[in-house]
Coordinates of C-alpha atoms in Angstrom, one line a residue:
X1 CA -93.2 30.6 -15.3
X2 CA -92.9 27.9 -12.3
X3 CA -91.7 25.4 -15.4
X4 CA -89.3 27.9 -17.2
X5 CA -87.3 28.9 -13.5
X6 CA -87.3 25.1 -12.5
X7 CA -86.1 24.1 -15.8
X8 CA -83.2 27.1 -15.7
X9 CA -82.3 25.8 -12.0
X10 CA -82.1 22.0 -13.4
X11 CA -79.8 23.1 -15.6
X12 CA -77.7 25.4 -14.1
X13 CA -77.4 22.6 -11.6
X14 CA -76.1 19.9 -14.3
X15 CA -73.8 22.7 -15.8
X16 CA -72.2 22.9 -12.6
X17 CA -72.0 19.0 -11.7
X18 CA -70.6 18.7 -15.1
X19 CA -67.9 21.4 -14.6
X20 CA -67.2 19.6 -11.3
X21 CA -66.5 16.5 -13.0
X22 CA -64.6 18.8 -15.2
X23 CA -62.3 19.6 -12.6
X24 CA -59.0 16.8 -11.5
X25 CA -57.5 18.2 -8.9
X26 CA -53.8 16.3 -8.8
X27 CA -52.1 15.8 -5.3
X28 CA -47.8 16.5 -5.2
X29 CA -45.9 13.7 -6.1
X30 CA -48.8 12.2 -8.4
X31 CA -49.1 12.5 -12.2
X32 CA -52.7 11.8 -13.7
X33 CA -52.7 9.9 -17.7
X34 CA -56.0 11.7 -19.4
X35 CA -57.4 9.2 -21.8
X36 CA -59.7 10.6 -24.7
X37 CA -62.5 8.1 -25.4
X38 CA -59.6 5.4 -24.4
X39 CA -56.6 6.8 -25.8
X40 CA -53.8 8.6 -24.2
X41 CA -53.6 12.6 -24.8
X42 CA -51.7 14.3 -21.7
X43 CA -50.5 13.9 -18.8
X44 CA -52.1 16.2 -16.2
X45 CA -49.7 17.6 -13.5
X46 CA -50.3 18.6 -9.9
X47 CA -52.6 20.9 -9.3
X48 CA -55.8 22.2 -11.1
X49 CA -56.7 20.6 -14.5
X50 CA -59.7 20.8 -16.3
X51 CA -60.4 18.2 -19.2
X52 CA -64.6 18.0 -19.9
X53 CA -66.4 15.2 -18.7
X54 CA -67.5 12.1 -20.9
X55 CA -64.7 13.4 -23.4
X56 CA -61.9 13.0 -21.0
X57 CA -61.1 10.8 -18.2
X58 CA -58.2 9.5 -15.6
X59 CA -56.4 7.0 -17.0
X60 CA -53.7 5.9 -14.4
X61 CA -52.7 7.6 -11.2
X62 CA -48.6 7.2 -11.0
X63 CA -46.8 7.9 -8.3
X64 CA -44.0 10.1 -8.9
X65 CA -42.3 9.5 -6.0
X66 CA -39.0 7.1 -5.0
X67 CA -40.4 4.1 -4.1
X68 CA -39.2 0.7 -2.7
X69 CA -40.1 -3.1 -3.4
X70 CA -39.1 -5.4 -0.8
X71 CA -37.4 -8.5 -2.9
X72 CA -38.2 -11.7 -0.7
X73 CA -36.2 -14.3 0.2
X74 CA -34.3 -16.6 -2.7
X75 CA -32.3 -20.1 -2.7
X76 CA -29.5 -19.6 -5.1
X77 CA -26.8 -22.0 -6.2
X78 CA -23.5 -20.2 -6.8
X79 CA -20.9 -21.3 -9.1
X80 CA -19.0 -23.8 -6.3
X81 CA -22.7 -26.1 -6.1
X82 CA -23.3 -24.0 -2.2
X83 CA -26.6 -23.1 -1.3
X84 CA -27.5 -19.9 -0.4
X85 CA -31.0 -17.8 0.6
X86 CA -30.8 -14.1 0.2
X87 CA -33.0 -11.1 0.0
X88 CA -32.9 -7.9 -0.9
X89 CA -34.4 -4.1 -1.5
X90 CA -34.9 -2.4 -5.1
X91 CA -35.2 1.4 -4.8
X92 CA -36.7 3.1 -7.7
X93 CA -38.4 6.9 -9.3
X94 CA -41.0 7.2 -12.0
X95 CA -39.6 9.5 -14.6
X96 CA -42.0 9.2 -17.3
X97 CA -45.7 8.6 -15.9
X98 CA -46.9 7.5 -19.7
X99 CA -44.5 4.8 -20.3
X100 CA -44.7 4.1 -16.8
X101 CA -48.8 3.4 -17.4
X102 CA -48.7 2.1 -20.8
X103 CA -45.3 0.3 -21.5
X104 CA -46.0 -2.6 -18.7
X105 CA -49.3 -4.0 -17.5
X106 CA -47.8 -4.4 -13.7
X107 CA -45.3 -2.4 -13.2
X108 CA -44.7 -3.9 -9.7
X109 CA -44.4 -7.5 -10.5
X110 CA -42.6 -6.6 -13.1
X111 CA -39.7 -5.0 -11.3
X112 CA -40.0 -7.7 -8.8
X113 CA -39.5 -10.4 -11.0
X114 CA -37.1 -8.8 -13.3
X115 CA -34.8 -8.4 -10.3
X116 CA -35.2 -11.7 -8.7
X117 CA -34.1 -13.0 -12.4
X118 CA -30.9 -11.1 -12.3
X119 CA -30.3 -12.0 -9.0
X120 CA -30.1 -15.4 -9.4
X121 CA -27.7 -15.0 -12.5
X122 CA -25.3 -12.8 -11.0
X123 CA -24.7 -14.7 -8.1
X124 CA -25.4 -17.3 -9.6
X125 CA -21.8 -16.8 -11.6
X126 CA -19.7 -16.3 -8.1
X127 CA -18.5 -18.5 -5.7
X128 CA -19.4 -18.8 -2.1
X129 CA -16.6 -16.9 -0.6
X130 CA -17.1 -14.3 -3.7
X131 CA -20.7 -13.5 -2.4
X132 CA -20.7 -13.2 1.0
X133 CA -17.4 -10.8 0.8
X134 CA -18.2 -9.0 -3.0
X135 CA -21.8 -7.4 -1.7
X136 CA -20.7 -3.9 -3.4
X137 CA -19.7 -5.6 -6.7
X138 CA -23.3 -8.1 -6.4
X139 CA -24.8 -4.7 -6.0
X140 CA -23.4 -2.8 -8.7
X141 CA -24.1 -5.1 -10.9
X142 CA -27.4 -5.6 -10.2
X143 CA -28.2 -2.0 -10.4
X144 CA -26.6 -1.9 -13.5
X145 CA -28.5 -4.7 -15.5
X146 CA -32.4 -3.8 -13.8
X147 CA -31.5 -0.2 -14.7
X148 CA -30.8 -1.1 -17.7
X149 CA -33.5 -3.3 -18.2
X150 CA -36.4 -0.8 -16.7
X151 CA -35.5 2.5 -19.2
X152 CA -38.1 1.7 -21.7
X153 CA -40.7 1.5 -18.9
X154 CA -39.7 5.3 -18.1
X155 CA -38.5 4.2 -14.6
X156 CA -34.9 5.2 -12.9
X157 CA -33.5 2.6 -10.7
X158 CA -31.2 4.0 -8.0
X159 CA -30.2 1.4 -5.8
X160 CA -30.5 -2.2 -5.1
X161 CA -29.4 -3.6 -2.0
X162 CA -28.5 -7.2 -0.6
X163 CA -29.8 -7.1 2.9
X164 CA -29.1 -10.8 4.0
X165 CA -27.2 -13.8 3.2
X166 CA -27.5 -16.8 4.9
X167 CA -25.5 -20.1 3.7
X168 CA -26.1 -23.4 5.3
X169 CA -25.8 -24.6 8.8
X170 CA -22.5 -27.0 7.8
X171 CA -21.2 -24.7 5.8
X172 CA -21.1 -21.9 8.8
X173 CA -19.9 -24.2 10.9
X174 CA -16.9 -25.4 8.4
X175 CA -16.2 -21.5 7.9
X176 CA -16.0 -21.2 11.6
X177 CA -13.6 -24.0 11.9
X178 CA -11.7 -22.2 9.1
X179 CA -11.9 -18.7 10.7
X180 CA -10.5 -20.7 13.9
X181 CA -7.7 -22.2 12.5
X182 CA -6.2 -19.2 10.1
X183 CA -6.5 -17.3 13.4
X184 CA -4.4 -19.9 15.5
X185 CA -2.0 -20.1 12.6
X186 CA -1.6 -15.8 12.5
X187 CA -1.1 -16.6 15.6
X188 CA 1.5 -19.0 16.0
X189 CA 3.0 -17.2 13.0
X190 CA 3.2 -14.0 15.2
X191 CA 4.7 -16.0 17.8
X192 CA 7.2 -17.4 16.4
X193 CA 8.3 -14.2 14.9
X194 CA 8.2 -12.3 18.0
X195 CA 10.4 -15.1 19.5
X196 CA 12.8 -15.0 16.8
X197 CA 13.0 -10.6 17.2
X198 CA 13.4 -11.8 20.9
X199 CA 16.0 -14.3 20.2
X200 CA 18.0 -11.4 17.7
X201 CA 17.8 -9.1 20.1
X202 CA 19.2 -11.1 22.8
X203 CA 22.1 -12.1 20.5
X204 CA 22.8 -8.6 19.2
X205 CA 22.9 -8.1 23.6
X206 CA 25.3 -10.8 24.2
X207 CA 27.7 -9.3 21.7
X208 CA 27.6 -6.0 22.3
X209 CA 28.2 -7.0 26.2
X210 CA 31.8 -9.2 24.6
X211 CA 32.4 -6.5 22.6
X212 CA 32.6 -4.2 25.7
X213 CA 34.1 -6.9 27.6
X214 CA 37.1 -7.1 25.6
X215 CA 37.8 -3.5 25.2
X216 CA 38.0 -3.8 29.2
X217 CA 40.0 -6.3 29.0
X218 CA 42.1 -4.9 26.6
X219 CA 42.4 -1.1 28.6
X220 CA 42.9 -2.7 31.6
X221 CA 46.0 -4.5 30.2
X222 CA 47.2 -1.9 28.7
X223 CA 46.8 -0.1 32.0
X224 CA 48.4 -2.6 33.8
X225 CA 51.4 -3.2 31.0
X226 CA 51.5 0.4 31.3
X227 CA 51.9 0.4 35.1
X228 CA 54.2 -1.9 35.5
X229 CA 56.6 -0.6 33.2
X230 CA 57.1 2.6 35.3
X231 CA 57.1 0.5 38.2
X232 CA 59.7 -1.2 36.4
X233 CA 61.3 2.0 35.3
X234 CA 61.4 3.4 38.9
X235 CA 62.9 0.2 40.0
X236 CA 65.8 0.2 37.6
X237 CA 66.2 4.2 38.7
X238 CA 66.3 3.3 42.1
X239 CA 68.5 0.3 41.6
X240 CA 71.0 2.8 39.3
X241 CA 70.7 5.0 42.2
X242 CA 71.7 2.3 44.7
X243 CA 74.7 1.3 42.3
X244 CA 75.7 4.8 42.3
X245 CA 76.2 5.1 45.8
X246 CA 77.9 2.0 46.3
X247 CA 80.4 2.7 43.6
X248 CA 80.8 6.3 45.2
X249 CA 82.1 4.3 48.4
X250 CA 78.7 4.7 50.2
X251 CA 77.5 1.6 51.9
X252 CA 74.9 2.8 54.1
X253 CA 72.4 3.6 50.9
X254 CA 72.8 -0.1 49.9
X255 CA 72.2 -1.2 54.0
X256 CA 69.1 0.7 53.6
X257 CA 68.1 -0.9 50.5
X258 CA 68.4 -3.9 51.7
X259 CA 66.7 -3.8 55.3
X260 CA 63.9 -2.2 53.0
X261 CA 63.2 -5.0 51.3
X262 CA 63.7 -7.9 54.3
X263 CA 61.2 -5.6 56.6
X264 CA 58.5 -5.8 53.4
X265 CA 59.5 -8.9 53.1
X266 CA 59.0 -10.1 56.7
X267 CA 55.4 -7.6 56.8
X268 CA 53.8 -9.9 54.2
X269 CA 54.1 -13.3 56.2
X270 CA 52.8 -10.8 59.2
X271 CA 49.5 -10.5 56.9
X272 CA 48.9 -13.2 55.3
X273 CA 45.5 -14.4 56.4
X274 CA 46.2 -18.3 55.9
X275 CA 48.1 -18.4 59.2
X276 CA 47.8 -17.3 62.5
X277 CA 51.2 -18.7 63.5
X278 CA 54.3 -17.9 61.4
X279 CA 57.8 -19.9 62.5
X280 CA 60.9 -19.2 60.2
X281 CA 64.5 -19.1 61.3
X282 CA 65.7 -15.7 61.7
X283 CA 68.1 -14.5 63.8
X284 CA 67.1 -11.7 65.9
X285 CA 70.3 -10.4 65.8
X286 CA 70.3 -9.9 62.0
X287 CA 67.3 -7.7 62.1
X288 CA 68.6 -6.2 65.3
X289 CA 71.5 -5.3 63.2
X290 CA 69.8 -4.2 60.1
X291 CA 67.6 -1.8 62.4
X292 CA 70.8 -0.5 63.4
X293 CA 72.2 0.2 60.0
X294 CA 69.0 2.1 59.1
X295 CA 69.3 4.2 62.4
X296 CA 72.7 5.3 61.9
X297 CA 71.6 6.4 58.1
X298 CA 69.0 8.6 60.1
X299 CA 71.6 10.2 62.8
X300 CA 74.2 10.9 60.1
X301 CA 71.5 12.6 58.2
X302 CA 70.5 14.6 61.5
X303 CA 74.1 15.1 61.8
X304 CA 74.8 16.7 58.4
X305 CA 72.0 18.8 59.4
X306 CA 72.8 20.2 62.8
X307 CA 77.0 20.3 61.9
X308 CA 76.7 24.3 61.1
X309 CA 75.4 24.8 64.8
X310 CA 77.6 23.0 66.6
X311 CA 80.7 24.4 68.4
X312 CA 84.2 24.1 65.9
X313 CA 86.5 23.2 68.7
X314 CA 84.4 19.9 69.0
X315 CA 86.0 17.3 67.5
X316 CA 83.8 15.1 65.0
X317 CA 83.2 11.5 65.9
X318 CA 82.4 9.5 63.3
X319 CA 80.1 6.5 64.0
X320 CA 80.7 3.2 61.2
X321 CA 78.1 1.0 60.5
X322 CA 77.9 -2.6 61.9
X323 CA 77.2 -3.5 58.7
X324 CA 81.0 -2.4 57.0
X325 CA 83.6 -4.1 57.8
X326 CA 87.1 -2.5 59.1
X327 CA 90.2 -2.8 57.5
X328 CA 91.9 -5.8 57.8
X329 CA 89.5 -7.6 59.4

């Protein structure tokens, strides 16, 4: 009896050793290739899985995950003979975990060097100022080819990135030089054009201001044309005037007239301002006597005025002007 219960406990414990080994147990994000005495049957999923033991076994363990491989630095000749060292990143997914296991022996290096390849031929085929300012169209293609290239392997590429380029110390400093002077010449050429606005501008100023000089010019002889035509109009009614009265037998008006235009006469040597002293022969008398005329104007006026009050047995006394003559003198 001691035999028979140890025997049953022996193997009750190797049935469940061998169900344990039984068991694979598959993390997220993993995918598990069950081989059958070497050759692929399934692919086991994550979670619980039971395939027997010594039948079945674990191939491969693929991550299912996106994954990236860090591409290391590269010299590369571009198209002009320049020398360049770039690297880069290749991001990439697992779609199919038996081609992924089977189809390539590394898939790793395989990516590696199957992007490395293609990097050196597509930009290899650009020139220098092609690479360092085309980094979407270096990428694009890239992605394009490796993707490409990778599909019978049961992997997706998503993205391939250039994360550096460095081109040689001379040729940095010739691109500085050249960054330098195509600044300085924007610049000048900005210059020049803002000088040349300036000088338009100034020009367009200038002749607007001639322009508006000119119509003042031209008003302002119009004004005075225009003035001194009624000055010349009042002078000509004034002089008719004059004429009138001298033809009517009036004298005085044309003494008046003319001791007008000695006193304005005489009152602009008074105020000129280029002499202090004035000397001129003229006879006191004459202006004596021209004051005269002009008074005896005013008192026949006053006279003519006050006639209707004064008494009728008066008898009018008529005053002549020194400036008429008498009969037969």
């Amino acid at each position: 009896m001691e035999l028979t219960v140890g025997a049953f406990f022996v193997g009750m414990l190797l049935v469940l050793l061998y169900l344990f080994s039984s068991i694979k147990i598959v993390r997220q994000g993993y995918e598990y290739t069950i081989e059958h005495f070497g050759r692929f049957t399934a692919v086991a999923k994550p979670g619980f899985n039971l395939y027997p033991a010594f039948f079945y076994r674990v191939g491969r363990r693929v991550n299912m995950m996106e994954q990236v491989i860090d591409i290391p630095g590269q010299e590369i000749i571009t198209k002009d003979n320049a020398m360049i060292s770039t690297d880069g990143v290749v991001f990439f997914q697992v779609l199919d975990a038996a081609k992924a296991a089977y189809e390539v022996s590394d898939l790793y290096v395989a990516l590696l060097q199957l992007t490395t390849t293609n990097l050196r031929t597509v930009m290899g085929s650009m020139d220098l100022d092609e690479t360092l300012s085309k980094r979407d169209e270096i990428n694009a293609r890239l992605l394009s080819v490796v993707d490409h290239a990778t599909t019978p392997w049961g992997v997706k590429i998503t993205r391939v990135e250039i994360k550096d380029i460095r081109p040689p110390a001379d040729i940095v400093n010739a691109m500085g030089r050249q960054m330098k002077a195509e600044r300085e010449k924007r610049a000048n050429i900005l210059e020049a054009e803002g000088s040349r606005a300036s000088e338009i501008l100034r020009a367009e100023g200038q002749k607007q201001a001639r322009i508006l000089e000119a119509e003042g010019r031209k008003e302002s002889a119009f004004r005075d044309a225009e003035a001194r035509e009624r000055a010349a109009e009042a002078e000509a009614k004034a002089t008719e005037l004059v004429s009138q009265a001298v033809e009517s037998g009036s004298a005085a008006s044309l003494n008046y007239f003319i001791a007008q235009k000695y006193v304005e006469a005489v009152g602009k040597f008074a105020t000129s301002p280029n002499a202090k002293t004035i000397l001129f022969p003229v006879e006191a008398t004459q202006l004596i006597g021209t004051l005269g005329g002009i008074g005896e104007l005013a008192r026949d006026a006053l006279g003519k005025i006050d006639a209707p009050a004064a008494s009728p047995a008066a008898p009018a006394r008529t005053r002549q002007s020194p400036f008429v003559q008498k009969e037969g003198e």
